[in-house]
Amino acid sequence: MSAALPDFRRAQRGFSLVTLAVVLAIVGVLLAGFLRLYSVSIQKEHIEIARQRLKDARTALTNYVITHGNLPCPAAPVAEKNAGFDCAGADKPPDGVIAYGSEVSDQIWIGVLPAAELRLDAAEARDAWGNDFTYAVSRALTLPDTLARSPL
């Protein structure tokens, strides 16, 4: 009789496959919930970073207008295309910057935020996801001393 007892105990040891499947399913549900909360918190953090960078860009644009009397021209998405470009006397935008409108004075130029002119780091001219901030400006507002006389 004592020989049958150890065989009985061996058969009862460990977890069944059903028990393991239930435990793994519960762990999976908990892990999915945690990952969802984590991704939401990361998204909120990215949104806050983008808001702060937009505030910094607004401040830099305001300082630029106070100093120069006009708004800067948009930069080309590829920085090398903008090197040495003087938009004050230009009748067309630099390569990579889009112009809408037929008359030069009525045109809207669309490019990216000119970080170098605004004295911003390259990271400050991008959102938290790594995309450049789009910057559009009326061509007339980029001419010298345009805003110095404006009653804005």
PDB file of C-alpha atoms in Angstrom:
ATOM      1  CA  MET A   1       0.000   0.000   0.000  1.00  0.00           C
ATOM      2  CA  SER A   2       2.844   2.374   0.643  1.00  0.00           C
ATOM      3  CA  ALA A   3       4.033   1.944  -2.964  1.00  0.00           C
ATOM      4  CA  ALA A   4       0.707   3.275  -4.332  1.00  0.00           C
ATOM      5  CA  LEU A   5       0.793   6.427  -2.221  1.00  0.00           C
ATOM      6  CA  PRO A   6       3.847   8.066  -3.872  1.00  0.00           C
ATOM      7  CA  ASP A   7       2.369   7.468  -7.348  1.00  0.00           C
ATOM      8  CA  PHE A   8      -0.814   9.223  -6.253  1.00  0.00           C
ATOM      9  CA  ARG A   9       1.161  12.238  -5.012  1.00  0.00           C
ATOM     10  CA  ARG A  10       3.156  12.464  -8.243  1.00  0.00           C
ATOM     11  CA  ALA A  11      -0.014  12.661 -10.272  1.00  0.00           C
ATOM     12  CA  GLN A  12      -1.369  15.573  -8.128  1.00  0.00           C
ATOM     13  CA  ARG A  13       1.801  17.732  -8.188  1.00  0.00           C
ATOM     14  CA  GLY A  14       2.078  20.919 -10.361  1.00  0.00           C
ATOM     15  CA  PHE A  15      -0.462  23.014 -12.247  1.00  0.00           C
ATOM     16  CA  SER A  16      -2.834  21.835 -14.892  1.00  0.00           C
ATOM     17  CA  LEU A  17      -2.763  23.354 -18.372  1.00  0.00           C
ATOM     18  CA  VAL A  18      -6.131  25.009 -17.729  1.00  0.00           C
ATOM     19  CA  THR A  19      -4.790  26.718 -14.590  1.00  0.00           C
ATOM     20  CA  LEU A  20      -1.726  27.975 -16.474  1.00  0.00           C
ATOM     21  CA  ALA A  21      -3.896  29.242 -19.338  1.00  0.00           C
ATOM     22  CA  VAL A  22      -6.154  31.166 -16.929  1.00  0.00           C
ATOM     23  CA  VAL A  23      -3.168  32.726 -15.134  1.00  0.00           C
ATOM     24  CA  LEU A  24      -1.540  33.735 -18.432  1.00  0.00           C
ATOM     25  CA  ALA A  25      -4.809  35.260 -19.647  1.00  0.00           C
ATOM     26  CA  ILE A  26      -5.143  37.326 -16.455  1.00  0.00           C
ATOM     27  CA  VAL A  27      -1.511  38.491 -16.701  1.00  0.00           C
ATOM     28  CA  GLY A  28      -2.068  39.404 -20.351  1.00  0.00           C
ATOM     29  CA  VAL A  29      -5.135  41.511 -19.543  1.00  0.00           C
ATOM     30  CA  LEU A  30      -3.298  43.297 -16.720  1.00  0.00           C
ATOM     31  CA  LEU A  31      -0.280  43.913 -18.937  1.00  0.00           C
ATOM     32  CA  ALA A  32      -2.456  45.291 -21.752  1.00  0.00           C
ATOM     33  CA  GLY A  33      -4.134  47.689 -19.319  1.00  0.00           C
ATOM     34  CA  PHE A  34      -0.793  48.861 -17.974  1.00  0.00           C
ATOM     35  CA  LEU A  35       0.616  49.412 -21.468  1.00  0.00           C
ATOM     36  CA  ARG A  36      -2.476  51.436 -22.421  1.00  0.00           C
ATOM     37  CA  LEU A  37      -2.068  53.686 -19.373  1.00  0.00           C
ATOM     38  CA  TYR A  38       1.632  54.060 -20.113  1.00  0.00           C
ATOM     39  CA  SER A  39       1.032  55.061 -23.744  1.00  0.00           C
ATOM     40  CA  VAL A  40      -1.604  57.601 -22.678  1.00  0.00           C
ATOM     41  CA  SER A  41       0.822  59.161 -20.193  1.00  0.00           C
ATOM     42  CA  ILE A  42       3.539  59.331 -22.878  1.00  0.00           C
ATOM     43  CA  GLN A  43       1.099  61.032 -25.277  1.00  0.00           C
ATOM     44  CA  LYS A  44       0.159  63.590 -22.604  1.00  0.00           C
ATOM     45  CA  GLU A  45       3.835  64.287 -21.982  1.00  0.00           C
ATOM     46  CA  HIS A  46       4.446  64.789 -25.720  1.00  0.00           C
ATOM     47  CA  ILE A  47       1.506  67.187 -25.941  1.00  0.00           C
ATOM     48  CA  GLU A  48       2.873  69.249 -23.039  1.00  0.00           C
ATOM     49  CA  ILE A  49       6.323  69.364 -24.617  1.00  0.00           C
ATOM     50  CA  ALA A  50       4.815  70.512 -27.929  1.00  0.00           C
ATOM     51  CA  ARG A  51       2.785  73.221 -26.164  1.00  0.00           C
ATOM     52  CA  GLN A  52       5.868  74.513 -24.379  1.00  0.00           C
ATOM     53  CA  ARG A  53       7.888  74.555 -27.588  1.00  0.00           C
ATOM     54  CA  LEU A  54       5.115  76.472 -29.360  1.00  0.00           C
ATOM     55  CA  LYS A  55       5.136  79.042 -26.532  1.00  0.00           C
ATOM     56  CA  ASP A  56       8.910  79.343 -26.891  1.00  0.00           C
ATOM     57  CA  ALA A  57       8.555  79.801 -30.668  1.00  0.00           C
ATOM     58  CA  ARG A  58       5.914  82.506 -30.147  1.00  0.00           C
ATOM     59  CA  THR A  59       8.228  84.309 -27.735  1.00  0.00           C
ATOM     60  CA  ALA A  60      11.135  84.024 -30.182  1.00  0.00           C
ATOM     61  CA  LEU A  61       8.974  85.407 -33.017  1.00  0.00           C
ATOM     62  CA  THR A  62       7.873  88.317 -30.827  1.00  0.00           C
ATOM     63  CA  ASN A  63      11.485  89.095 -29.922  1.00  0.00           C
ATOM     64  CA  TYR A  64      12.464  88.901 -33.597  1.00  0.00           C
ATOM     65  CA  VAL A  65       9.746  91.393 -34.553  1.00  0.00           C
ATOM     66  CA  ILE A  66      10.786  93.768 -31.759  1.00  0.00           C
ATOM     67  CA  THR A  67      14.409  93.579 -32.890  1.00  0.00           C
ATOM     68  CA  HIS A  68      14.002  93.610 -36.687  1.00  0.00           C
ATOM     69  CA  GLY A  69      10.596  95.203 -37.313  1.00  0.00           C
ATOM     70  CA  ASN A  70       9.391  92.330 -39.500  1.00  0.00           C
ATOM     71  CA  LEU A  71       8.753  88.587 -39.410  1.00  0.00           C
ATOM     72  CA  PRO A  72      11.421  86.137 -40.616  1.00  0.00           C
ATOM     73  CA  CYS A  73      11.029  84.200 -43.832  1.00  0.00           C
ATOM     74  CA  PRO A  74      10.140  80.529 -43.524  1.00  0.00           C
ATOM     75  CA  ALA A  75      13.001  78.091 -43.758  1.00  0.00           C
ATOM     76  CA  ALA A  76      13.231  75.288 -46.254  1.00  0.00           C
ATOM     77  CA  PRO A  77      12.625  71.823 -44.802  1.00  0.00           C
ATOM     78  CA  VAL A  78      16.236  70.989 -45.704  1.00  0.00           C
ATOM     79  CA  ALA A  79      18.449  73.519 -43.897  1.00  0.00           C
ATOM     80  CA  GLU A  80      21.180  73.644 -46.553  1.00  0.00           C
ATOM     81  CA  LYS A  81      18.713  75.031 -49.097  1.00  0.00           C
ATOM     82  CA  ASN A  82      18.250  78.159 -46.978  1.00  0.00           C
ATOM     83  CA  ALA A  83      21.909  78.938 -46.383  1.00  0.00           C
ATOM     84  CA  GLY A  84      22.610  82.602 -47.104  1.00  0.00           C
ATOM     85  CA  PHE A  85      19.123  83.341 -48.447  1.00  0.00           C
ATOM     86  CA  ASP A  86      18.071  86.971 -48.011  1.00  0.00           C
ATOM     87  CA  CYS A  87      14.316  87.178 -48.363  1.00  0.00           C
ATOM     88  CA  ALA A  88      14.122  90.981 -48.074  1.00  0.00           C
ATOM     89  CA  GLY A  89      14.954  91.553 -51.725  1.00  0.00           C
ATOM     90  CA  ALA A  90      13.760  88.227 -53.101  1.00  0.00           C
ATOM     91  CA  ASP A  91      10.798  87.992 -55.418  1.00  0.00           C
ATOM     92  CA  LYS A  92      10.451  84.226 -54.982  1.00  0.00           C
ATOM     93  CA  PRO A  93      10.899  81.973 -51.949  1.00  0.00           C
ATOM     94  CA  PRO A  94      13.914  79.720 -51.478  1.00  0.00           C
ATOM     95  CA  ASP A  95      13.821  76.170 -52.782  1.00  0.00           C
ATOM     96  CA  GLY A  96      11.609  74.015 -50.590  1.00  0.00           C
ATOM     97  CA  VAL A  97       9.352  76.881 -49.466  1.00  0.00           C
ATOM     98  CA  ILE A  98       5.897  76.999 -51.050  1.00  0.00           C
ATOM     99  CA  ALA A  99       4.398  80.287 -52.258  1.00  0.00           C
ATOM    100  CA  TYR A 100       0.652  80.832 -52.693  1.00  0.00           C
ATOM    101  CA  GLY A 101      -0.705  83.835 -54.529  1.00  0.00           C
ATOM    102  CA  SER A 102       0.068  85.561 -57.818  1.00  0.00           C
ATOM    103  CA  GLU A 103       1.365  88.981 -56.744  1.00  0.00           C
ATOM    104  CA  VAL A 104       4.535  89.011 -54.644  1.00  0.00           C
ATOM    105  CA  SER A 105       2.988  91.390 -52.108  1.00  0.00           C
ATOM    106  CA  ASP A 106      -0.042  89.117 -51.668  1.00  0.00           C
ATOM    107  CA  GLN A 107       1.846  85.838 -51.441  1.00  0.00           C
ATOM    108  CA  ILE A 108       1.843  83.502 -48.485  1.00  0.00           C
ATOM    109  CA  TRP A 109       5.120  81.638 -48.020  1.00  0.00           C
ATOM    110  CA  ILE A 110       4.950  78.270 -46.256  1.00  0.00           C
ATOM    111  CA  GLY A 111       7.971  76.413 -44.939  1.00  0.00           C
ATOM    112  CA  VAL A 112       9.269  75.427 -41.538  1.00  0.00           C
ATOM    113  CA  LEU A 113      10.022  77.552 -38.502  1.00  0.00           C
ATOM    114  CA  PRO A 114      13.381  79.316 -39.064  1.00  0.00           C
ATOM    115  CA  ALA A 115      15.157  78.100 -35.932  1.00  0.00           C
ATOM    116  CA  ALA A 116      18.534  79.632 -36.766  1.00  0.00           C
ATOM    117  CA  GLU A 117      17.116  83.126 -37.316  1.00  0.00           C
ATOM    118  CA  LEU A 118      15.036  82.874 -34.150  1.00  0.00           C
ATOM    119  CA  ARG A 119      18.051  81.585 -32.193  1.00  0.00           C
ATOM    120  CA  LEU A 120      16.278  78.362 -31.237  1.00  0.00           C
ATOM    121  CA  ASP A 121      17.855  74.953 -30.942  1.00  0.00           C
ATOM    122  CA  ALA A 122      16.932  72.552 -33.714  1.00  0.00           C
ATOM    123  CA  ALA A 123      14.958  70.501 -31.161  1.00  0.00           C
ATOM    124  CA  GLU A 124      12.938  73.576 -30.135  1.00  0.00           C
ATOM    125  CA  ALA A 125      11.743  74.017 -33.729  1.00  0.00           C
ATOM    126  CA  ARG A 126      10.238  70.516 -33.694  1.00  0.00           C
ATOM    127  CA  ASP A 127       7.313  69.010 -31.875  1.00  0.00           C
ATOM    128  CA  ALA A 128       7.761  66.205 -29.353  1.00  0.00           C
ATOM    129  CA  TRP A 129       7.307  63.591 -32.094  1.00  0.00           C
ATOM    130  CA  GLY A 130      10.232  65.003 -34.120  1.00  0.00           C
ATOM    131  CA  ASN A 131       8.247  66.850 -36.817  1.00  0.00           C
ATOM    132  CA  ASP A 132       9.278  70.364 -37.867  1.00  0.00           C
ATOM    133  CA  PHE A 133       6.820  73.124 -36.994  1.00  0.00           C
ATOM    134  CA  THR A 134       5.195  74.498 -40.140  1.00  0.00           C
ATOM    135  CA  TYR A 135       5.526  78.264 -40.479  1.00  0.00           C
ATOM    136  CA  ALA A 136       3.443  80.340 -42.891  1.00  0.00           C
ATOM    137  CA  VAL A 137       3.764  84.076 -43.280  1.00  0.00           C
ATOM    138  CA  SER A 138       2.468  86.792 -45.569  1.00  0.00           C
ATOM    139  CA  ARG A 139       5.304  87.914 -47.820  1.00  0.00           C
ATOM    140  CA  ALA A 140       4.459  91.548 -47.055  1.00  0.00           C
ATOM    141  CA  LEU A 141       5.203  91.010 -43.346  1.00  0.00           C
ATOM    142  CA  THR A 142       8.757  89.812 -44.089  1.00  0.00           C
ATOM    143  CA  LEU A 143       9.808  93.071 -45.730  1.00  0.00           C
ATOM    144  CA  PRO A 144      12.103  95.327 -43.672  1.00  0.00           C
ATOM    145  CA  ASP A 145      10.437  97.417 -40.964  1.00  0.00           C
ATOM    146  CA  THR A 146       6.936  96.324 -42.005  1.00  0.00           C
ATOM    147  CA  LEU A 147       5.764  95.725 -38.447  1.00  0.00           C
ATOM    148  CA  ALA A 148       7.715  98.613 -36.933  1.00  0.00           C
ATOM    149  CA  ARG A 149       5.084 100.992 -38.359  1.00  0.00           C
ATOM    150  CA  SER A 150       2.147  98.643 -37.881  1.00  0.00           C
ATOM    151  CA  PRO A 151      -0.297  99.379 -35.041  1.00  0.00           C
ATOM    152  CA  LEU A 152      -0.587  95.690 -34.078  1.00  0.00           C
TER     153      LEU A 152
END
